[in-house]
mmCIF file of C-alpha atoms in Angstrom:
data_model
loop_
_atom_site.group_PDB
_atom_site.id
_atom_site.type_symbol
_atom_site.label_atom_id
_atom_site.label_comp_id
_atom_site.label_asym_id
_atom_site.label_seq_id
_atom_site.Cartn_x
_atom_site.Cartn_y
_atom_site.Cartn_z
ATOM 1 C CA UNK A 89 -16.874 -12.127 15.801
ATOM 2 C CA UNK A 90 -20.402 -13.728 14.972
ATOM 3 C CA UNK A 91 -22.695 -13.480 11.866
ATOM 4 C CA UNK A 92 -25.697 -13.486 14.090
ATOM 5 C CA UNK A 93 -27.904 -10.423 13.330
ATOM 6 C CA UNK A 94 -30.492 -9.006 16.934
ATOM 7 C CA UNK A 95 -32.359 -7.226 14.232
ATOM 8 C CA UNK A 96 -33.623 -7.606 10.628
ATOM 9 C CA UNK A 97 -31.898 -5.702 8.173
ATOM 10 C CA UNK A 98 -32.950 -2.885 6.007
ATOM 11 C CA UNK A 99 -34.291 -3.543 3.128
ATOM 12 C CA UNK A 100 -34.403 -1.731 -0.551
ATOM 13 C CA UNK A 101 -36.437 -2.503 -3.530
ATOM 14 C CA UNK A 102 -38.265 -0.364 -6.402
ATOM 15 C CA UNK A 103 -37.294 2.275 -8.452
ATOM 16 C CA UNK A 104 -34.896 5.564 -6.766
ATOM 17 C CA UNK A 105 -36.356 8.791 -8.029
ATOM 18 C CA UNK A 106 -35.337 10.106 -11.300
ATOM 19 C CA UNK A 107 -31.871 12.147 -10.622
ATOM 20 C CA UNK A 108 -32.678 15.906 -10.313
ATOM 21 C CA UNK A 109 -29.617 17.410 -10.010
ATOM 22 C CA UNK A 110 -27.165 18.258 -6.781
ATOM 23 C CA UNK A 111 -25.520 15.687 -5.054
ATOM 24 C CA UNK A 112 -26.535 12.570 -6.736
ATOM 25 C CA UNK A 113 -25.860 10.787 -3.500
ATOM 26 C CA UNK A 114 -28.429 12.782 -1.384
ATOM 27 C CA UNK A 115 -31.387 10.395 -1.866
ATOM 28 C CA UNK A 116 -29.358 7.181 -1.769
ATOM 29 C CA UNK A 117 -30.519 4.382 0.641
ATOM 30 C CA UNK A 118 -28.216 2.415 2.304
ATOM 31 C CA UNK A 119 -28.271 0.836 5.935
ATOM 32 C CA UNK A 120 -25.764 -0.118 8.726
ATOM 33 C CA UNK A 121 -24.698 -3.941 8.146
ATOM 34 C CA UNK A 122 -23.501 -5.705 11.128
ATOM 35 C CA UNK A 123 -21.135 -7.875 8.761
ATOM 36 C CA UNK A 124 -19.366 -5.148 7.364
ATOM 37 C CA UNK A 125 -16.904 -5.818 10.261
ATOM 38 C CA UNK A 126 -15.673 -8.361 8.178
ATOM 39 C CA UNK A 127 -12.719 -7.967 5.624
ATOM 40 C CA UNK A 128 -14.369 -7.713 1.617
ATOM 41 C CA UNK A 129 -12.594 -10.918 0.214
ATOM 42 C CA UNK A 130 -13.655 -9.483 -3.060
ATOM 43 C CA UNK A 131 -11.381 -6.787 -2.601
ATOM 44 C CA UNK A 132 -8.812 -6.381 -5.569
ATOM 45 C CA UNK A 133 -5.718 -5.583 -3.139
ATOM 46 C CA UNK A 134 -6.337 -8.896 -2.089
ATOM 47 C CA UNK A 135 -6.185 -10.433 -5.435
ATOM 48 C CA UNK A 136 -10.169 -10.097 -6.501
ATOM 49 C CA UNK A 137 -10.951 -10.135 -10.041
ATOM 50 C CA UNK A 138 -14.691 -10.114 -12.253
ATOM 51 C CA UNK A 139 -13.002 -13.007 -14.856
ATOM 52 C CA UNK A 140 -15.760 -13.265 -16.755
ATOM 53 C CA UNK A 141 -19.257 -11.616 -17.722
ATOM 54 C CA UNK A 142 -22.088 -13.230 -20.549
ATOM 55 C CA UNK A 143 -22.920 -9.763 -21.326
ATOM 56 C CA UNK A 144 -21.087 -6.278 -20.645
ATOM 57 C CA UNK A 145 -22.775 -3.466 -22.950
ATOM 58 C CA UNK A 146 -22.955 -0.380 -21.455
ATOM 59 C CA UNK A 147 -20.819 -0.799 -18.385
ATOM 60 C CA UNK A 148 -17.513 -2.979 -17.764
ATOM 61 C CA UNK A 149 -17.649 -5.800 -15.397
ATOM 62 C CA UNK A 150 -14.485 -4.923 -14.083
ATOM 63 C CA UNK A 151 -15.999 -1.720 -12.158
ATOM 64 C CA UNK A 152 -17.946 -4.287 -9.812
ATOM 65 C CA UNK A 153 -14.995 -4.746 -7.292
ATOM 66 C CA UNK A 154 -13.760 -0.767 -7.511
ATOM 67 C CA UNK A 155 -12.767 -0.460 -4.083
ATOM 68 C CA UNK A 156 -14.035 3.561 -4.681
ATOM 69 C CA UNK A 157 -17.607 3.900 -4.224
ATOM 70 C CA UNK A 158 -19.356 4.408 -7.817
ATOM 71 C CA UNK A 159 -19.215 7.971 -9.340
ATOM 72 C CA UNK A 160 -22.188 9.831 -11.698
ATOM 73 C CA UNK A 161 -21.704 12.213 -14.478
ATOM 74 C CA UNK A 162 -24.934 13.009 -15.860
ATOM 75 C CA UNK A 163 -23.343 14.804 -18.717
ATOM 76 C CA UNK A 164 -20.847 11.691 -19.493
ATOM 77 C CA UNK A 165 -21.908 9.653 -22.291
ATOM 78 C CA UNK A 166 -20.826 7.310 -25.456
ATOM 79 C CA UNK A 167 -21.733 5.887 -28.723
ATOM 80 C CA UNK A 168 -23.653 3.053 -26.448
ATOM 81 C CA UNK A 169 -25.202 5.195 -24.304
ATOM 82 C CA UNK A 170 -25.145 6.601 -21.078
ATOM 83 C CA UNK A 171 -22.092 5.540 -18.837
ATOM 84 C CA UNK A 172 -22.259 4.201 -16.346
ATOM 85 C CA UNK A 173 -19.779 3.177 -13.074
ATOM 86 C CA UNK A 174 -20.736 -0.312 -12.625
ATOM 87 C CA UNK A 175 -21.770 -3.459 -14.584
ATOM 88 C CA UNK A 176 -24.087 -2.927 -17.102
ATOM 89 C CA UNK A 177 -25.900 -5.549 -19.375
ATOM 90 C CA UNK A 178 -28.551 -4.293 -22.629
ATOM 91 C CA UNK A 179 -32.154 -4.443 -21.992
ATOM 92 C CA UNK A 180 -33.291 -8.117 -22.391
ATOM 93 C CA UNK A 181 -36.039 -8.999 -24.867
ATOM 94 C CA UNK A 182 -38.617 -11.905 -25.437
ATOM 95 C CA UNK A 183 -38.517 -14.325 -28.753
ATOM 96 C CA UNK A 184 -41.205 -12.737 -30.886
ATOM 97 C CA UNK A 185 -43.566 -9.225 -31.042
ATOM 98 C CA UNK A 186 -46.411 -11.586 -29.215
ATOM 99 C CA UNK A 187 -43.769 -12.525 -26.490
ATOM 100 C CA UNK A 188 -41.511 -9.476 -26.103
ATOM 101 C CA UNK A 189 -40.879 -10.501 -22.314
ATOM 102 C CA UNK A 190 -37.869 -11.992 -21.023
ATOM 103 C CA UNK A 191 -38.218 -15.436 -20.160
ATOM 104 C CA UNK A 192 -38.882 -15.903 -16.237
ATOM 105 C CA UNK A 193 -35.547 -17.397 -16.216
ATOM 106 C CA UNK A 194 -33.674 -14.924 -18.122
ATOM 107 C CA UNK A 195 -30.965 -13.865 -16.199
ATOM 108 C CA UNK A 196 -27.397 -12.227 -16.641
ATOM 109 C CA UNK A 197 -24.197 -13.298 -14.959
ATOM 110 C CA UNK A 198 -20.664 -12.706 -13.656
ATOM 111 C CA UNK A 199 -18.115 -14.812 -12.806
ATOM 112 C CA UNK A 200 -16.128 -13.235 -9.231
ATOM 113 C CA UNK A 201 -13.062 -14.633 -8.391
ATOM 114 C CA UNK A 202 -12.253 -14.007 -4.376
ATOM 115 C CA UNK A 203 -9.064 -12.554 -3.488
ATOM 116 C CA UNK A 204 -8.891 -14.953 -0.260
ATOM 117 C CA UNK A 205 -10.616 -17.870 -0.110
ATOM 118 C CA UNK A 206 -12.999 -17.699 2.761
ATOM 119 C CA UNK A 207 -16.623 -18.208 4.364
ATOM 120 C CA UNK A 208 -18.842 -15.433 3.440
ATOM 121 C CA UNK A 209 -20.571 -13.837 6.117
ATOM 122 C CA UNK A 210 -22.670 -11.262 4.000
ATOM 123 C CA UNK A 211 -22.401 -9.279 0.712
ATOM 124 C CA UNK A 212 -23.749 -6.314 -0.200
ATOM 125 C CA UNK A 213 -24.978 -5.327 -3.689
ATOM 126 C CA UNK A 214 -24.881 -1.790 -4.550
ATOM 127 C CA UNK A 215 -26.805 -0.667 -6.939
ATOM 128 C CA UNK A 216 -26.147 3.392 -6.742
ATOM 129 C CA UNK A 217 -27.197 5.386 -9.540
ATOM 130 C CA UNK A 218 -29.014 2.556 -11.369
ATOM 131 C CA UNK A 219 -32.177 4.098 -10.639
ATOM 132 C CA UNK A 220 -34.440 2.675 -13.124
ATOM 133 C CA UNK A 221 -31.954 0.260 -15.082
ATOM 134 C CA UNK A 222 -30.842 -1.947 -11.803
ATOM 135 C CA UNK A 223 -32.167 -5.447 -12.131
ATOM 136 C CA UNK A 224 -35.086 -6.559 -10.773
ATOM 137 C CA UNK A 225 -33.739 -9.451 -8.344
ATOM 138 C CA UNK A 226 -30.229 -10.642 -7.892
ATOM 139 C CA UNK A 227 -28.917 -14.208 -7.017
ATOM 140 C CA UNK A 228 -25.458 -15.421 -5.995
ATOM 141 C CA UNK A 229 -23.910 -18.957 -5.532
ATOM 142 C CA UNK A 230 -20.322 -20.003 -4.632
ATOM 143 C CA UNK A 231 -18.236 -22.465 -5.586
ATOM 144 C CA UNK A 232 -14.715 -23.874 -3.918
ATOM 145 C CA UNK A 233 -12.534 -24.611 -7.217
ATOM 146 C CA UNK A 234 -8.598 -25.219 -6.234
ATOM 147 C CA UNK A 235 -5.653 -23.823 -8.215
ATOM 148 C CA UNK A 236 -6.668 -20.844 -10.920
ATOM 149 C CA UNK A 237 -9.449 -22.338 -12.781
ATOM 150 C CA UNK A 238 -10.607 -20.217 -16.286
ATOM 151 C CA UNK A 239 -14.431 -19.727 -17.055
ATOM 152 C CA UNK A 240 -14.819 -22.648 -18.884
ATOM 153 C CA UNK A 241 -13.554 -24.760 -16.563
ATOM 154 C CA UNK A 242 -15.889 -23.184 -13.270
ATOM 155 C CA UNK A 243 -18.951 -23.369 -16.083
ATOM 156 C CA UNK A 244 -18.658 -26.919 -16.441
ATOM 157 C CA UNK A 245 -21.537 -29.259 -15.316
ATOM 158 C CA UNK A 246 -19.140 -30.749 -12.864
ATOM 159 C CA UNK A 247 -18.405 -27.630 -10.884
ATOM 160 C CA UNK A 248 -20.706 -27.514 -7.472
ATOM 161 C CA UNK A 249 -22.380 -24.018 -6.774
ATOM 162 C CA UNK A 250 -24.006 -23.492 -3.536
ATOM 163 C CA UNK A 251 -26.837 -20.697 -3.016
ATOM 164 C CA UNK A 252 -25.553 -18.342 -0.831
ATOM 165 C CA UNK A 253 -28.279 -15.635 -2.047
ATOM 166 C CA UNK A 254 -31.754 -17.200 -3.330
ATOM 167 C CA UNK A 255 -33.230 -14.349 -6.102
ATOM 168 C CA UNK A 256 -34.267 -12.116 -4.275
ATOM 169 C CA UNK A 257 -35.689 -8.142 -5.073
ATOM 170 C CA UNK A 258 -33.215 -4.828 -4.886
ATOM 171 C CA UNK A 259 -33.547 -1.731 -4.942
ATOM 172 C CA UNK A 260 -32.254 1.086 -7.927
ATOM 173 C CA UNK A 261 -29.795 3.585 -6.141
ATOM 174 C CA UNK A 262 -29.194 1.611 -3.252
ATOM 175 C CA UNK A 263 -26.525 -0.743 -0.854
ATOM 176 C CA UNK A 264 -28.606 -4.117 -0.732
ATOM 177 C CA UNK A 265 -27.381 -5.578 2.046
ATOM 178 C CA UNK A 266 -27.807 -9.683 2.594
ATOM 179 C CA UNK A 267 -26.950 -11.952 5.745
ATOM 180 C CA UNK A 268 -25.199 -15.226 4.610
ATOM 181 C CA UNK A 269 -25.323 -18.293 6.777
ATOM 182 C CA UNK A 270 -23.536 -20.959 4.811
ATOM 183 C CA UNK A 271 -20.605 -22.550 6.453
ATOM 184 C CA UNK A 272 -18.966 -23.543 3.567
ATOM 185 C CA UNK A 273 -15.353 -22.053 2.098
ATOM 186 C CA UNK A 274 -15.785 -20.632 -1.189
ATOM 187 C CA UNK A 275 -13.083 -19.951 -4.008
ATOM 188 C CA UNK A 276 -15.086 -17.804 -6.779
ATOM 189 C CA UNK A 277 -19.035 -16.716 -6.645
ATOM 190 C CA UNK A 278 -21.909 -16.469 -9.463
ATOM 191 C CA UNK A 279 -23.316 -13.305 -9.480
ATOM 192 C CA UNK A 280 -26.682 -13.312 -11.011
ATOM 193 C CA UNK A 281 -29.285 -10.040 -12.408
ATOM 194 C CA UNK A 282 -32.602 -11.341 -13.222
ATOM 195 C CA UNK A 283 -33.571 -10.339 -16.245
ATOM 196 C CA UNK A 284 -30.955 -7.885 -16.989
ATOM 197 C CA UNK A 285 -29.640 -4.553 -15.714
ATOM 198 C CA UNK A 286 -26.450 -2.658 -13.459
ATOM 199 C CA UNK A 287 -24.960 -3.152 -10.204
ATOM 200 C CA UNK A 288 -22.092 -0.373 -9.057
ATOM 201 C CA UNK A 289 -19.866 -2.427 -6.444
ATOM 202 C CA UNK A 290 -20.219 -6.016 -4.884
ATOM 203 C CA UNK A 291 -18.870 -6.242 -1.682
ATOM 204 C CA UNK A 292 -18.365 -10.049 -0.071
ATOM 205 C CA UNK A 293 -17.128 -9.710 3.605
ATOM 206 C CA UNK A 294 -16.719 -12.380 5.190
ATOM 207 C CA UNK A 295 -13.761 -14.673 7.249
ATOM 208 C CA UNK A 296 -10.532 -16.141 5.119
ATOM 209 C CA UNK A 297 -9.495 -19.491 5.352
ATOM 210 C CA UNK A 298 -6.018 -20.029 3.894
ATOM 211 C CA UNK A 299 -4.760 -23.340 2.459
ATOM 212 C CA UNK A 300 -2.937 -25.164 5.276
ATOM 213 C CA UNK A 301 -0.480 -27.044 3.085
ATOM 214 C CA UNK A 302 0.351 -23.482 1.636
ATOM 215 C CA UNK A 303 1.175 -21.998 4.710
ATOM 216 C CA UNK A 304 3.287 -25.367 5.872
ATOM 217 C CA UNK A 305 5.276 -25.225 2.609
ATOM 218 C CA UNK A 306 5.951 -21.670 2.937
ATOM 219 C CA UNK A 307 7.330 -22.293 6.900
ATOM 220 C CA UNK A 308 7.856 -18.632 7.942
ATOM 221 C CA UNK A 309 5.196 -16.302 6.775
ATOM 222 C CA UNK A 310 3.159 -12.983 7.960
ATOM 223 C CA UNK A 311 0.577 -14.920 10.570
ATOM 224 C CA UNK A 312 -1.587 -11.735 11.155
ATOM 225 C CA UNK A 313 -1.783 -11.251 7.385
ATOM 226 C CA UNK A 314 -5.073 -10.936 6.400
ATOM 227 C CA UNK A 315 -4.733 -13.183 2.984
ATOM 228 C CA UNK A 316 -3.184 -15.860 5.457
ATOM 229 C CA UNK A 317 -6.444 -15.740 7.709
ATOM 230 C CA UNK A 318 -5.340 -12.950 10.282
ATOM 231 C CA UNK A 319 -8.346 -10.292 11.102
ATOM 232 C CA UNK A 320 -8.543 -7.706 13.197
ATOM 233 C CA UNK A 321 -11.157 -7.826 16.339
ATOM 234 C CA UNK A 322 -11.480 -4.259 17.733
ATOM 235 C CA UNK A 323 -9.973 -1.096 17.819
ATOM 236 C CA UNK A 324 -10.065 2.266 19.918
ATOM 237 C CA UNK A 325 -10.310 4.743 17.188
ATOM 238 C CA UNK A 326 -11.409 4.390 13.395
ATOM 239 C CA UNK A 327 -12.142 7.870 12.461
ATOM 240 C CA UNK A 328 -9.798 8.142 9.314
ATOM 241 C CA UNK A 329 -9.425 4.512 8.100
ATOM 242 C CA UNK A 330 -10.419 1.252 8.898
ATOM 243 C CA UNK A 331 -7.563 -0.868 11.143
ATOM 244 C CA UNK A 332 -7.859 -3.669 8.641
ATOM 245 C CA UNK A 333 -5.861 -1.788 6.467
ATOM 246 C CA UNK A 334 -2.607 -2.730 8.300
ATOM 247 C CA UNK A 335 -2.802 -6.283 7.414
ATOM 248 C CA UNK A 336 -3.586 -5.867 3.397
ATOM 249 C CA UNK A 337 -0.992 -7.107 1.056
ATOM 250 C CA UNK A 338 1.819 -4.976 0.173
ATOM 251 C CA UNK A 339 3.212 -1.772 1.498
ATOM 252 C CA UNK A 340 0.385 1.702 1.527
ATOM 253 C CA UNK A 341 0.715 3.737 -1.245
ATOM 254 C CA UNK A 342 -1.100 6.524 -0.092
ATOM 255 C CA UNK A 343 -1.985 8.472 3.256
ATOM 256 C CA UNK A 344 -5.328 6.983 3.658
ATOM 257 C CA UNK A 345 -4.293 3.399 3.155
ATOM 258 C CA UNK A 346 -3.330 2.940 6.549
ATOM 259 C CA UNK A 347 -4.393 3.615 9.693
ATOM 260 C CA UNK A 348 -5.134 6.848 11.222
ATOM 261 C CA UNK A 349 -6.999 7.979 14.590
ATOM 262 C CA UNK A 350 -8.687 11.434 15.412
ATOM 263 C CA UNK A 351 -6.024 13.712 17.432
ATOM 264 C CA UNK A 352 -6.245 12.916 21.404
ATOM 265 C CA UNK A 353 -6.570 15.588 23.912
ATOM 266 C CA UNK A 354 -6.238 13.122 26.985
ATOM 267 C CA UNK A 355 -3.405 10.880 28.507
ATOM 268 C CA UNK A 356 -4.568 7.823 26.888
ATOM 269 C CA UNK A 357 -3.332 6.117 23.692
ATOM 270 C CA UNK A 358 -4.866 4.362 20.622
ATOM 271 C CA UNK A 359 -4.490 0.123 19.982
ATOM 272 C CA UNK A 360 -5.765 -2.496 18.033
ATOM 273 C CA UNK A 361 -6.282 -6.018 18.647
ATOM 274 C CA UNK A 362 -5.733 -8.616 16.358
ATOM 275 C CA UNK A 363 -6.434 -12.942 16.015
ATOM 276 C CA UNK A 364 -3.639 -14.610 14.541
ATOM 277 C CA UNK A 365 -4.319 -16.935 11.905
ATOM 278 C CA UNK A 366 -3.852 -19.671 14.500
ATOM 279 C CA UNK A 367 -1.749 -20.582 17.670
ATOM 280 C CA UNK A 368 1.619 -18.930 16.085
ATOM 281 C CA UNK A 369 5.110 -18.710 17.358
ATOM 282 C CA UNK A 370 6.262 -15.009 16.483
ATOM 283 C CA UNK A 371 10.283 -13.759 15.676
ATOM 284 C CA UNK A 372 9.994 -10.948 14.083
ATOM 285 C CA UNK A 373 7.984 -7.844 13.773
ATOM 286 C CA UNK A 374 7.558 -5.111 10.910
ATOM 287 C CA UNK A 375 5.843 -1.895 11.505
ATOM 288 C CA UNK A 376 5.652 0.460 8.798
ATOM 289 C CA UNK A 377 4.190 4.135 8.715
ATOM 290 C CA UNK A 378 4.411 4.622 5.084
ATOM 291 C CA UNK A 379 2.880 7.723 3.635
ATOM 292 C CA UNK A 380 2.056 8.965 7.522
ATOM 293 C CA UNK A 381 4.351 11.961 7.884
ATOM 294 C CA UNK A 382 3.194 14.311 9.835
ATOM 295 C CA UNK A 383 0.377 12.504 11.560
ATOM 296 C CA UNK A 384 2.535 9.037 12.405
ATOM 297 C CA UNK A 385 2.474 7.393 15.554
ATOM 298 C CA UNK A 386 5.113 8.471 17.782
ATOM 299 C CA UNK A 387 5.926 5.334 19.537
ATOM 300 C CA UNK A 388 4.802 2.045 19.070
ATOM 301 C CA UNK A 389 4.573 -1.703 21.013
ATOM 302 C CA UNK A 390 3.426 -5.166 20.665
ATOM 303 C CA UNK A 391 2.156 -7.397 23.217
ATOM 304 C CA UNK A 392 0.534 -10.716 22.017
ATOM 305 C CA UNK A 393 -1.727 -12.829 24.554
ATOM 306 C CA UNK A 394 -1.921 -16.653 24.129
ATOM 307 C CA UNK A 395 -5.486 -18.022 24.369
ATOM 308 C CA UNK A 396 -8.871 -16.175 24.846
ATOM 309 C CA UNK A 397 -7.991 -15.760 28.828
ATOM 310 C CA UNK A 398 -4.829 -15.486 28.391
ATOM 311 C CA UNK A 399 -2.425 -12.689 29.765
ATOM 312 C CA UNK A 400 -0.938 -10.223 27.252
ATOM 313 C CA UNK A 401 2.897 -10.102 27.236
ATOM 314 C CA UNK A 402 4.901 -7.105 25.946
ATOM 315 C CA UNK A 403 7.021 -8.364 23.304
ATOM 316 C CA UNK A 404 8.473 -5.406 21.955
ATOM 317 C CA UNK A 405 8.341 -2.319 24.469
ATOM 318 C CA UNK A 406 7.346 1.340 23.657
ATOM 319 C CA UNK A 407 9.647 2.145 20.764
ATOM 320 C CA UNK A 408 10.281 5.571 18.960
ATOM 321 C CA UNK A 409 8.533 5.272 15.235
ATOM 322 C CA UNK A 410 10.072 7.543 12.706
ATOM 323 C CA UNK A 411 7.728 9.330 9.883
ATOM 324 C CA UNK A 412 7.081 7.202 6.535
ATOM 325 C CA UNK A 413 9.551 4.615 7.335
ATOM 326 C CA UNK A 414 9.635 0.642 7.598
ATOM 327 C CA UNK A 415 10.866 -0.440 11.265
ATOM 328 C CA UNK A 416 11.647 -3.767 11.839
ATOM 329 C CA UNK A 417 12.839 -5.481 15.106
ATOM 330 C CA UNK A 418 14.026 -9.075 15.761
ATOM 331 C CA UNK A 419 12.295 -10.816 18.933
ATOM 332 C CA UNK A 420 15.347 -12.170 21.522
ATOM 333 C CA UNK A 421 13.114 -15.204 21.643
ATOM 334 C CA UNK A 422 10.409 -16.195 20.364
ATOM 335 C CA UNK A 423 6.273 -15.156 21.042
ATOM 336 C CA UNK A 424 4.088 -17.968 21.279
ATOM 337 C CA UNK A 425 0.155 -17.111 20.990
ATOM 338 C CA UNK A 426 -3.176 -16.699 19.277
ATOM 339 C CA UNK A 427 -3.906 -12.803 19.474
ATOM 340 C CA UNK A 428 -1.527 -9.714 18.964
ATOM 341 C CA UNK A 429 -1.853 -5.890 19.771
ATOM 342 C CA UNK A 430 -0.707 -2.904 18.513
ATOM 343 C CA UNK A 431 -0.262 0.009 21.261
ATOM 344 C CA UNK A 432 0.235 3.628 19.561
ATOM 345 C CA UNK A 433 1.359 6.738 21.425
ATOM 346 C CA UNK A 434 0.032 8.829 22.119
ATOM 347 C CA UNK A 435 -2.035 8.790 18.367
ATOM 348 C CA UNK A 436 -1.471 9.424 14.706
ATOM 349 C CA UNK A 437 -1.383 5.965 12.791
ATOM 350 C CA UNK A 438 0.516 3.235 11.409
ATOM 351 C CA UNK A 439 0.006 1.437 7.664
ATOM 352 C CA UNK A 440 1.320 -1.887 7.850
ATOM 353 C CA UNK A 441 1.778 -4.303 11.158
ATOM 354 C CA UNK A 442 3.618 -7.552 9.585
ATOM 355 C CA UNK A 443 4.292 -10.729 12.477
ATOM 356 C CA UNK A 444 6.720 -13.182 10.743
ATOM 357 C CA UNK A 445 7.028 -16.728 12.243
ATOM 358 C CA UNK A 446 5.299 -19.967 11.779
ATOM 359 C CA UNK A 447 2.097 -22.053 12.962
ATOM 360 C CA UNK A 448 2.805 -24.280 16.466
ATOM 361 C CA UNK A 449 1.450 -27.805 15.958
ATOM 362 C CA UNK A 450 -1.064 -27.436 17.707
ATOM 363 C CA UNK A 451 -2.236 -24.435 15.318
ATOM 364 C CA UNK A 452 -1.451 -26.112 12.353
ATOM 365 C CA UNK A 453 -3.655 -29.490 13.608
ATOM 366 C CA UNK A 454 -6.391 -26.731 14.333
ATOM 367 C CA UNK A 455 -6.480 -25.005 10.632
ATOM 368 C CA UNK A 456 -5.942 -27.808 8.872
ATOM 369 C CA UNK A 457 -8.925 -29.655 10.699
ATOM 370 C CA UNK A 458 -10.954 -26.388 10.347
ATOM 371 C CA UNK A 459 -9.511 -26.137 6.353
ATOM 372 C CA UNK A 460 -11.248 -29.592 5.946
ATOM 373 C CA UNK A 461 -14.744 -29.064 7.698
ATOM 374 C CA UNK A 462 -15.046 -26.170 5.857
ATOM 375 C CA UNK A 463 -15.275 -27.961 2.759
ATOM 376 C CA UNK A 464 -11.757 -26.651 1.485
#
């Protein structure tokens, strides 16, 4: 996958109109964003959290990373105001009746804690239903911090943060959708509203990088595991769900946290391809179809292919799935390669593809020399 955009991408700013009842998503504006094909490492199943916030008054910081999209109740409001779904800071004002203005660096801030370390590839900021409160220019910088630093410690003046967003203007009741281009690893971002305001969701998407020494400690982990740096590169069918959801953490607890494909009315069969978190040696494989009952894959195999050219090799054959049930198989020997794919027959879905071994050396020289280029 590249970051590289053909095209510019859209672009929102000013005020949304006024809602007048209906749908209040009907007039939204929001764009296709080529790096959307990246997993969110902001994503709370991954272990995303907003840890910290100068100023929440009418709206929690917490909603920011709701993997839902951001609900409106025009009717629902409090003692503070109206509520809102998103972050929500009080108007900002100036130091005296002949300066009422905020300051032109008045700004408010969160503190975002990625779920997976990573390099960012783009983020959108969504500012939906904020359609005259959203602020008037966002920035966002990132910082690589190791171990579980607390907001005092990532607010100290020895902490590095890197612009990964200059301020730049958004639009109210819109996904503001920004390229990012620096190769760096990042641990937690800064996410800044100039002067004030709301923002529904932040999504980050981008490409994790997992500690090395980690994943050597640990010897035998889940190498396609998307916290561990495994991502998924195409698949034939996403009509229901998105494929990345078989390699989240933990097992699906609901239909729709999988992954599903339209009904087929050919001979074919559905598949998705997958890049290892480096040159792996595979013995054993878990494939779960949780929650998919009636609409679960009938049979299932693995093939993994070792290098870009290289050949793909069955290494479990076509193999009779059962409804909402964990299946796991034992390799006779051991799978040695860089890429893995998932064959489903003849459609329906799986939720969770798990590929327990261990890095080669050669794939553990590789991340770790990648782990340290990247800043990590």
């Amino acid at each position: 996958m590249t970051a590289q955009h053909q095209f510019p991408l859209a672009t929102f700013t000013g005020d949304a109109n006024p809602y007048a009842g209906g749908d209040p998503y009907a007039d939204y504006r929001t764009a296709d964003f080529p790096f959307t094909q990246y997993a969110n490492l902001a994503d709370r199943r991954l272990g995303a959290g907003v840890i910290a916030a100068n100023d929440e008054f009418f709206a929690q910081r917490e909603n920011l990373l709701v993997p839902e999209r951001a609900e409106f109740d025009p009717e629902h409001f409090g003692h503070k105001g109206k509520i809102m779904d998103g972050w929500e800071t009080r108007r900002r004002r100036g130091v005296s009746a002949e300066h009422p203005w905020p300051a032109p660096d008045d700004h408010d801030w969160a503190l975002v804690r990625l779920g997976a370390p990573g390099v960012v590839r783009g983020i959108v900021v969504d500012t939906a239903h904020f359609r005259g409160n959203y602020p008037q220019a966002v920035s966002i910088e990132g910082a690589s911090v190791p171990g579980s630093p607390s907001p005092q410690e990532l607010l100290a003046d020895d902490v590095k943060w890197t612009t990964l967003l200059p301020r730049t203007p958004v639009g109210g009741h819109a996904a503001n959708g920004f390229p990012v281009s620096v190769e760096q690893r990042f641990t937690h971002l800064r996410v800044n509203q100039h002067p004030d305001g709301g923002i529904a969701r932040l999504r980050v998407y981008g490409e994790v990088v997992p500690d090395p020494e980690w994943l050597s400690v640990l010897g035998t982990f889940d190498v396609v595991a998307l916290e561990n740096g495994g991502q998924v590169e195409d698949a034939s069918n996403l009509f229901y769900s998105p494929a990345t959801n078989t390699i989240q953490p933990g097992r699906s607890r609901k239909m729709d946290d999988g992954w599903e494909t339209r009904r087929r009315r050919d001979r074919g069969n559905d598949w998705i391809r997958y890049r290892l978190v480096d040159r792996s040696q595979i013995r054993a494989i878990e494939i779960d179809t949780a929650y998919l009952k009636g609409n679960s894959a009938g049979w299932a195999s693995v093939s993994v292919r070792d290098g870009e050219d290289g050949e793909w090799t069955e290494v479990l054959p076509r193999t009779r799935l059962q409804p909402d049930t964990d299946h796991r198989f034992v390799l006779p020997t051991p799978a040695v390669g860089t890429h893995a794919r998932v064959d489903i027959f003849p459609d329906g879905g799986i939720s969770r593809l798990r590929l327990f071994g261990s890095l080669t050396q050669e794939g553990a020289t590789r991340l770790a020399a990648r782990h340290q280029e990247l800043g990590g």
